[in-house]
Coordinates of C-alpha atoms in Angstrom, one line a residue:
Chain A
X78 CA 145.3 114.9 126.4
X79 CA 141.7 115.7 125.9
X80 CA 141.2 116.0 122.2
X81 CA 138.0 118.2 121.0
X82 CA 136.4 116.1 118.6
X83 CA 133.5 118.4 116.9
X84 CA 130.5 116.6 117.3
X85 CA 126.8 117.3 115.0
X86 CA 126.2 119.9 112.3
X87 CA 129.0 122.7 111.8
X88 CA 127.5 126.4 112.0
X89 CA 127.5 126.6 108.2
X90 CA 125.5 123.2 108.0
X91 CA 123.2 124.7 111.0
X92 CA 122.6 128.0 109.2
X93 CA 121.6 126.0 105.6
X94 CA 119.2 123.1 108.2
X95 CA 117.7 126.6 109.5
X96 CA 117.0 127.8 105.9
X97 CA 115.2 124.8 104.4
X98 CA 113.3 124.3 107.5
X99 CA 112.2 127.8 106.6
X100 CA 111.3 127.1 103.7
X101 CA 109.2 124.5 104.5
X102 CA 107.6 126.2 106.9
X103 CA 107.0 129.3 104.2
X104 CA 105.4 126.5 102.3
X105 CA 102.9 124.6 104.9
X106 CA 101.7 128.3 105.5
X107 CA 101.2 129.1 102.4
X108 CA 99.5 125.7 101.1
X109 CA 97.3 126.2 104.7
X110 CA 96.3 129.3 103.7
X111 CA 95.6 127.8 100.0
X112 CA 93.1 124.8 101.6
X113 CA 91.4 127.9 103.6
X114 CA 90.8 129.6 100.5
X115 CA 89.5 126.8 98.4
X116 CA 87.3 126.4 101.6
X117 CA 85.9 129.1 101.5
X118 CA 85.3 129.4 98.3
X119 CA 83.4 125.9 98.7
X120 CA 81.5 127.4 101.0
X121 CA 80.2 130.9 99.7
X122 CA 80.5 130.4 96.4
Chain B
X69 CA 114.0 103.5 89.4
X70 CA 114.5 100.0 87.6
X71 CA 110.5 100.2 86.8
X72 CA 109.2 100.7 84.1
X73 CA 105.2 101.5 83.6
X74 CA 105.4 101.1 87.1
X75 CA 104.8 103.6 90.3
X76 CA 105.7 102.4 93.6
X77 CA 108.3 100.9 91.6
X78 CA 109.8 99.4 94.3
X79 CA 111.5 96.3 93.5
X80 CA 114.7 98.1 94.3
X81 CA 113.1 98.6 97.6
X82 CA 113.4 95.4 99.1
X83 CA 114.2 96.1 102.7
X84 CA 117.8 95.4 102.7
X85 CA 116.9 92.4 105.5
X86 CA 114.8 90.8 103.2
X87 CA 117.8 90.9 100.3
X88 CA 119.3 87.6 99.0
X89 CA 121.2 86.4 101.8
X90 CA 121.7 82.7 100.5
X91 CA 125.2 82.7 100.5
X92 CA 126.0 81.0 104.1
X93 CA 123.3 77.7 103.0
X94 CA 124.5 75.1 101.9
X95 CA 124.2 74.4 98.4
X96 CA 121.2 71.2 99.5
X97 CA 119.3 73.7 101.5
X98 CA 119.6 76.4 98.7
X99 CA 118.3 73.8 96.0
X100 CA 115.4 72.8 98.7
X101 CA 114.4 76.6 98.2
X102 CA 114.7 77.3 94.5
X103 CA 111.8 78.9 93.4
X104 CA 109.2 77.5 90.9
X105 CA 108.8 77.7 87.0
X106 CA 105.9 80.2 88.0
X107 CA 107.7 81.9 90.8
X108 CA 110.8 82.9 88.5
X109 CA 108.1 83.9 85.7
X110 CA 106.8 86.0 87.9
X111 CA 109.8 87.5 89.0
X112 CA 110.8 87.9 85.5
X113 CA 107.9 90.1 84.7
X114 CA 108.5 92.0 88.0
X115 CA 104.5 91.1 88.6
X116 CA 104.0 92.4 92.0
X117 CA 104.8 96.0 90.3
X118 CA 103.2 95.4 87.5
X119 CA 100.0 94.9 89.7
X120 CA 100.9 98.4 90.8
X121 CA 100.8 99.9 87.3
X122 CA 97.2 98.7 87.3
X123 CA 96.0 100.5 90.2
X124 CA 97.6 103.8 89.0
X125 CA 96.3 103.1 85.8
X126 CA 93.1 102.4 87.0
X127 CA 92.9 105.6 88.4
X128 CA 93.5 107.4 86.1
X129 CA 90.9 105.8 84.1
X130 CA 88.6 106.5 86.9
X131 CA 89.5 110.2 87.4
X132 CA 89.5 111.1 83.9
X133 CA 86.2 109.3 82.9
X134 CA 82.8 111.1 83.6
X135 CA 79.6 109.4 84.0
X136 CA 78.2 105.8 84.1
X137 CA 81.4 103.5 84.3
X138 CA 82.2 101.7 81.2
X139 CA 83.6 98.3 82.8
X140 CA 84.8 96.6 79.4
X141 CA 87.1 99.5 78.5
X142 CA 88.5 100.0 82.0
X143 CA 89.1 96.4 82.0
X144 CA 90.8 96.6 78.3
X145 CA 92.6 99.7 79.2
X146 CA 94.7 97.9 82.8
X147 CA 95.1 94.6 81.3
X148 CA 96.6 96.1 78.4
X149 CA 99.0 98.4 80.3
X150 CA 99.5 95.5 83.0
X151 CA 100.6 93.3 79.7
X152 CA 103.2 95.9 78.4
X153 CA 104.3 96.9 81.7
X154 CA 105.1 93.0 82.3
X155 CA 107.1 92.6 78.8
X156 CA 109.1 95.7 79.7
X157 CA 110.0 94.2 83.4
X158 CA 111.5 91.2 81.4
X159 CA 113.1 92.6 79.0
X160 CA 114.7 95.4 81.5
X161 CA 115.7 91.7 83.5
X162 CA 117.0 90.7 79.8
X163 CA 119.1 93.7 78.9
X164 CA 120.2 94.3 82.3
X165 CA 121.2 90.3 83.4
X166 CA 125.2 90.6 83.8
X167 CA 125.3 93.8 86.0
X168 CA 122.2 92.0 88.2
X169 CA 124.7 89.7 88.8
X170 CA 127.2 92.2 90.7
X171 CA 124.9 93.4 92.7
X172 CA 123.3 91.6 95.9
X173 CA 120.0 92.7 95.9
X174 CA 119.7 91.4 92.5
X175 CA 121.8 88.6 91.8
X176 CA 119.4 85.6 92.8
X177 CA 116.9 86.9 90.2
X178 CA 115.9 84.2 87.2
X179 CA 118.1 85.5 84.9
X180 CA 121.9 85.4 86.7
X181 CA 121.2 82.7 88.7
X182 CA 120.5 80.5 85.4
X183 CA 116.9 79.6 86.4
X184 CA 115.8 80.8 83.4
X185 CA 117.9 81.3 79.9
X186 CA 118.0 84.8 78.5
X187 CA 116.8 83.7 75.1
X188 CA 113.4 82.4 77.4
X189 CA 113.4 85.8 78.8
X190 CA 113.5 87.8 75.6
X191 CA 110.6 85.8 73.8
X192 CA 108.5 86.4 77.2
X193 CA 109.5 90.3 77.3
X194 CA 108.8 90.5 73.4
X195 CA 105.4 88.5 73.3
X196 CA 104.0 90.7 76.0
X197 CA 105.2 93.9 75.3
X198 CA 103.3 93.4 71.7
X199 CA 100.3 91.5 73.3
X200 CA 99.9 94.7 75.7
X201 CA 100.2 97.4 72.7
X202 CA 97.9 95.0 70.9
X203 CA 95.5 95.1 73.1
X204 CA 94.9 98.8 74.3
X205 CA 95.4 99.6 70.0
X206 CA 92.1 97.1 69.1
X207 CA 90.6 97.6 72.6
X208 CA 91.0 101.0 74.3
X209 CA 92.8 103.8 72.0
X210 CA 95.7 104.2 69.9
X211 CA 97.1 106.5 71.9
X212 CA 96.8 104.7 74.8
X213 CA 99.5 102.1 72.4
X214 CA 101.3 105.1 71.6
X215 CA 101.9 105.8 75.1
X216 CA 102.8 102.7 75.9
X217 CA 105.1 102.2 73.5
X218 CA 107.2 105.6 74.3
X219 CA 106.9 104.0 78.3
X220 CA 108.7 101.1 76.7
X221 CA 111.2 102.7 74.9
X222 CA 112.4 105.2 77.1
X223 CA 112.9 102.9 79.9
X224 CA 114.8 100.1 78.2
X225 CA 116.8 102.3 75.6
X226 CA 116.7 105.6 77.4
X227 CA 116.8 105.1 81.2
X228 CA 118.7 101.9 81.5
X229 CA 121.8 103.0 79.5
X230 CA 122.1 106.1 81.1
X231 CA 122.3 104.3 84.6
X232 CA 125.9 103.5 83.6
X233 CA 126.4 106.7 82.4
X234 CA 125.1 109.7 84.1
X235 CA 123.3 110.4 87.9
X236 CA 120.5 112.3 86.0
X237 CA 119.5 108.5 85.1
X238 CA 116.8 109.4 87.4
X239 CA 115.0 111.9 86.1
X240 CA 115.3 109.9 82.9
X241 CA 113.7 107.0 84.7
X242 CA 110.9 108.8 86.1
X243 CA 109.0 109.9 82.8
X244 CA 107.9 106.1 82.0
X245 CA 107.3 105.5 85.7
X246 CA 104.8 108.6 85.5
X247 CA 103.1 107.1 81.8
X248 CA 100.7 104.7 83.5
X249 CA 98.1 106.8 85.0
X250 CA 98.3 108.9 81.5
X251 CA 97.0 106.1 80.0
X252 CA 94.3 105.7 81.8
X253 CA 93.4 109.2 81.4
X254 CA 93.8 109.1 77.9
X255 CA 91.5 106.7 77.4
X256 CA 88.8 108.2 79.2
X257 CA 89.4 111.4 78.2
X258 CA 89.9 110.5 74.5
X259 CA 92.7 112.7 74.6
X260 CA 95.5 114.1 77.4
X261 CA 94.2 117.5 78.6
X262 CA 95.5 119.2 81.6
X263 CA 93.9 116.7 84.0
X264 CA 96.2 114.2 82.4
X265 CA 99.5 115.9 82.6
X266 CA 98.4 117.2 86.1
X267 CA 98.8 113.2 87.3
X268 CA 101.9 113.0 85.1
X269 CA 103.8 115.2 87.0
X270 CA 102.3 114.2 90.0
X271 CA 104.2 110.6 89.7
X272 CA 106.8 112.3 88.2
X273 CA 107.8 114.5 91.2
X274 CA 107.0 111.4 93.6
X275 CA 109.4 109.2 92.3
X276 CA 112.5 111.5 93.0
X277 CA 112.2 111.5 96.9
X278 CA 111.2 107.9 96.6
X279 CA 114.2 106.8 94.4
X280 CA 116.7 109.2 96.3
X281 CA 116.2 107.4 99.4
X282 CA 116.5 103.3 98.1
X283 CA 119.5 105.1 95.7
X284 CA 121.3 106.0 99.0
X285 CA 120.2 102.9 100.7
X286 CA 121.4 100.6 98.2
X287 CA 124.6 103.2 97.3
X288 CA 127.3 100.7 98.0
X289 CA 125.8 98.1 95.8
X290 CA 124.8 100.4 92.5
X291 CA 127.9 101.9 92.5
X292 CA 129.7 98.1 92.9
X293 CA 127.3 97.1 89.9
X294 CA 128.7 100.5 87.7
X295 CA 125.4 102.3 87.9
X296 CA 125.7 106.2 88.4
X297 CA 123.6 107.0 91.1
X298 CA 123.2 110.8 92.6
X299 CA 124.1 109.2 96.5
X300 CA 127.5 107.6 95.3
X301 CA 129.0 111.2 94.2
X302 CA 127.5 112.2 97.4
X303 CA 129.5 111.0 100.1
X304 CA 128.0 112.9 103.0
X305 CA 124.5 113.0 101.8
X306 CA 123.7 116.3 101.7
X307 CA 123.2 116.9 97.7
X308 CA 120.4 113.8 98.1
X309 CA 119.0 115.4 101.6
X310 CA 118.5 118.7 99.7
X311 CA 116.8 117.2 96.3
X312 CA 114.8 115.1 98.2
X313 CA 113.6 118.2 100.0
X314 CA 112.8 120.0 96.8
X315 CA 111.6 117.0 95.2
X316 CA 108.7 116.3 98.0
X317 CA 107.9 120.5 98.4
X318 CA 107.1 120.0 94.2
X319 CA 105.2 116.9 95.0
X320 CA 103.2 118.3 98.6
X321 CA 101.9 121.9 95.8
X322 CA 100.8 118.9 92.8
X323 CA 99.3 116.9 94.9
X324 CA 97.2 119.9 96.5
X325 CA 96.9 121.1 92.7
X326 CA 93.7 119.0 91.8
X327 CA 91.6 120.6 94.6
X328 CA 93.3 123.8 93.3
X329 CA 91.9 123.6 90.0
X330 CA 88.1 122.3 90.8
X331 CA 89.1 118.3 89.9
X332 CA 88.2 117.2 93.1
X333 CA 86.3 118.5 95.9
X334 CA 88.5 120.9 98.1
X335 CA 88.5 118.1 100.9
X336 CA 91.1 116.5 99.1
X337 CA 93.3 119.7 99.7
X338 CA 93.0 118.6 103.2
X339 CA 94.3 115.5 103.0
X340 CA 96.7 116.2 100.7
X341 CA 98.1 119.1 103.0
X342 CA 98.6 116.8 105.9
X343 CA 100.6 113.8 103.5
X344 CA 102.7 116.1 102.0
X345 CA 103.5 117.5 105.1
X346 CA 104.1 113.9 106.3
X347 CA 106.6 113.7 103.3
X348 CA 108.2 116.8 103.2
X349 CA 109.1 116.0 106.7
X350 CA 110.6 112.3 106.7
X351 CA 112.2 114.2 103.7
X352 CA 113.8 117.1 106.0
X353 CA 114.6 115.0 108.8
X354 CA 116.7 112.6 105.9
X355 CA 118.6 116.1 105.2
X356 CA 119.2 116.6 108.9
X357 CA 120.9 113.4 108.9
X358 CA 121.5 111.5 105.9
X359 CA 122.0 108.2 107.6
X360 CA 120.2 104.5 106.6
X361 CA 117.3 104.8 109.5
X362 CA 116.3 108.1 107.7
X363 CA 116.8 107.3 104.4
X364 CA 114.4 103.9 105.1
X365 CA 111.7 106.1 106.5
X366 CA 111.9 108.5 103.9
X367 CA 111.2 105.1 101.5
X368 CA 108.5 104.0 103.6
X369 CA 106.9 107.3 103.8
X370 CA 107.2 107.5 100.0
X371 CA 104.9 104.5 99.7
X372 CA 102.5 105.2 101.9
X373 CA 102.1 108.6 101.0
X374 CA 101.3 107.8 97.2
X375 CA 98.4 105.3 98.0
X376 CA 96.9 107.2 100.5
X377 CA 97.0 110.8 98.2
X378 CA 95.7 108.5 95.2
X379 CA 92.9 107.2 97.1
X380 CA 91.9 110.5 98.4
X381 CA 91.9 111.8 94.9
X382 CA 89.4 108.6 94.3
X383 CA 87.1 109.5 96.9
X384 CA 87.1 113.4 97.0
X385 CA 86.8 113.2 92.5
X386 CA 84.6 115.3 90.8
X387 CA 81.5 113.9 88.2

């Protein structure tokens, strides 16, 4: 008999991986956009 | 987090290759190997970390201070800390000796393997830790002493009885791990303004990641010695994973923050961007898969990361 054995993340593990990835993708924008800003600000003061 | 006064703070960290492995030698060959008088001094004060309280005291000496360089008072300021932060690695060695023994990264220090005798280690611990407040008190500021003393204090009667008591131990641990560049600061400044408490939660927030990942490394062996680590309630890692995510997405915004608020020049929002990327990453990828690899990379990330964010703090500082 073949058993099934589940193999990597379960869809509840997937779906929380998914969410902190997003949220640290909501953060590199956001700090990106901050640098841009202090940038600028250097720049035309 | 077994440092005190100390970033970096790695002495857990040994790479576990590189742990006391003496047991196969024979006893001749082990003998042939015993460390020196000097060695197990050193080891006793944890030196190689306390060298690493210098730098970030140093820098926070130099960020904090504003025109020519006073030399004499930066010199007072380390060797004072570097002093204290020595006394407090012995006596931590001192109070901590029997559970050293039970654990294998630990068990061949000076202390339970009867190279040195406990009453030796006390008087070192005690003479230093004084010599050290001594010496920033008459020499740099008194509350650079003060500071020094709460360092001591909360790591040898706060932190290290609540490693046998609660996982939180951690956060405990990392308040006199994040002193040292304070002091610094609060000698140049005269005082602790923002700027000061800026770089205190700066190391603060560093240390979690940093310590997550050698607490799950070494998770067999703390909870063997009776220490309550977060990683040994944690069987499949994902609690640690997810702190350690949080903990380096607080530490990637503080280290941005001095660009943020005109105490360096915005370049060093650059490179702080780009590290705490770099962190927040080995830190996600951990949570992905909480496994030893990760967990080692996260640590070696951890340490380069700090040096390289300090020293762009150095170069990009204002005045």
């Amino acid at each position: 008999m073949n058993a099934v054995r589940p193999v990597g993340p379960t869809p509840e593990q997937r779906k929380a991986n998914r969410r902190v990835a997003l949220i640290i993708f909501a953060f590199a924008v956001l700090l990106m956009t901050l640098v841009l800003w202090l940038m600028i600000r250097a720049k035309y003061p | 987090m077994k440092t005190a006064l100390s970033i970096g703070l790695s002495e857990e960290a040994q790479p576990a290759e590189s742990a006391p492995m003496s047991d196969g030698l024979p006893s001749e060959s082990r003998r042939a190997e015993s460390p020196s008088l000097a060695a197990d001094v050193m080891d006793l004060v944890k030196l190689r970390l306390s060298l690493l309280v210098v730098f970030t005291t140093w820098l926070g000496f130099y960020l904090g201070w504003q025109g020519p360089m006073n030399w004499l008072l930066m010199f007072h300021t380390v060797f004072g800390t570097v002093l204290a932060a020595c006394g407090a690695g012995a006596l931590n060695q001192y109070l901590e000796r029997e559970h050293d023994a039970r654990m294998r990264r630990t068990r061949e220090r000076p202390l339970p393997s009867s190279r040195l005798t406990p009453d030796t280690a006390l008087i070192i611990g005690v003479a230093l830790s004084i010599a050290g407040l001594l010496e920033l008190a008459a020499f740099a500021s008194l509350l650079a002493a003060v500071l020094a003393a709460a360092t001591i204090v909360t790591y040898l009667f706060c932190y290290t009885p609540l490693k046998r008591r609660t996982s939180l131990n951690t956060l405990v641990g990392a308040i006199p791990g994040a002193i040292p560049p304070l002091i610094g600061w609060a000698v140049a400044t005269d005082g602790i303004n923002f700027g000061g408490w800026l770089l205190f939660m700066l190391m603060f927030a560093w240390q979690m990641p940093h310590f997550l990942a050698i607490a799950w490394m070494y998770r067999d062996d703390y909870a063997q010695a009776g220490f309550v680590m977060l990683p040994g309630n944690d069987a499949d890692g994902s609690s640690t994973g997810r702190q350690a995510v949080n903990y380096t997405l607080i530490t990637w915004v503080l280290g941005m923050a001095p660009a943020m608020f005109g105490l360096t020049a915005p370049w060093h929002a650059v490179s702080a961007l780009l590290l705490g990327a770099w962190f927040a990453l080995a830190a996600f990828r951990f949570h992905l898969e909480p496994v030893q690899a990760r967990a080692r990379t996260l640590f070696l990330v951890s340490i380069v990361y700090l040096p390289l964010l300090l020293a762009s703090l150095a170069i990009f500082k204002r005045g």
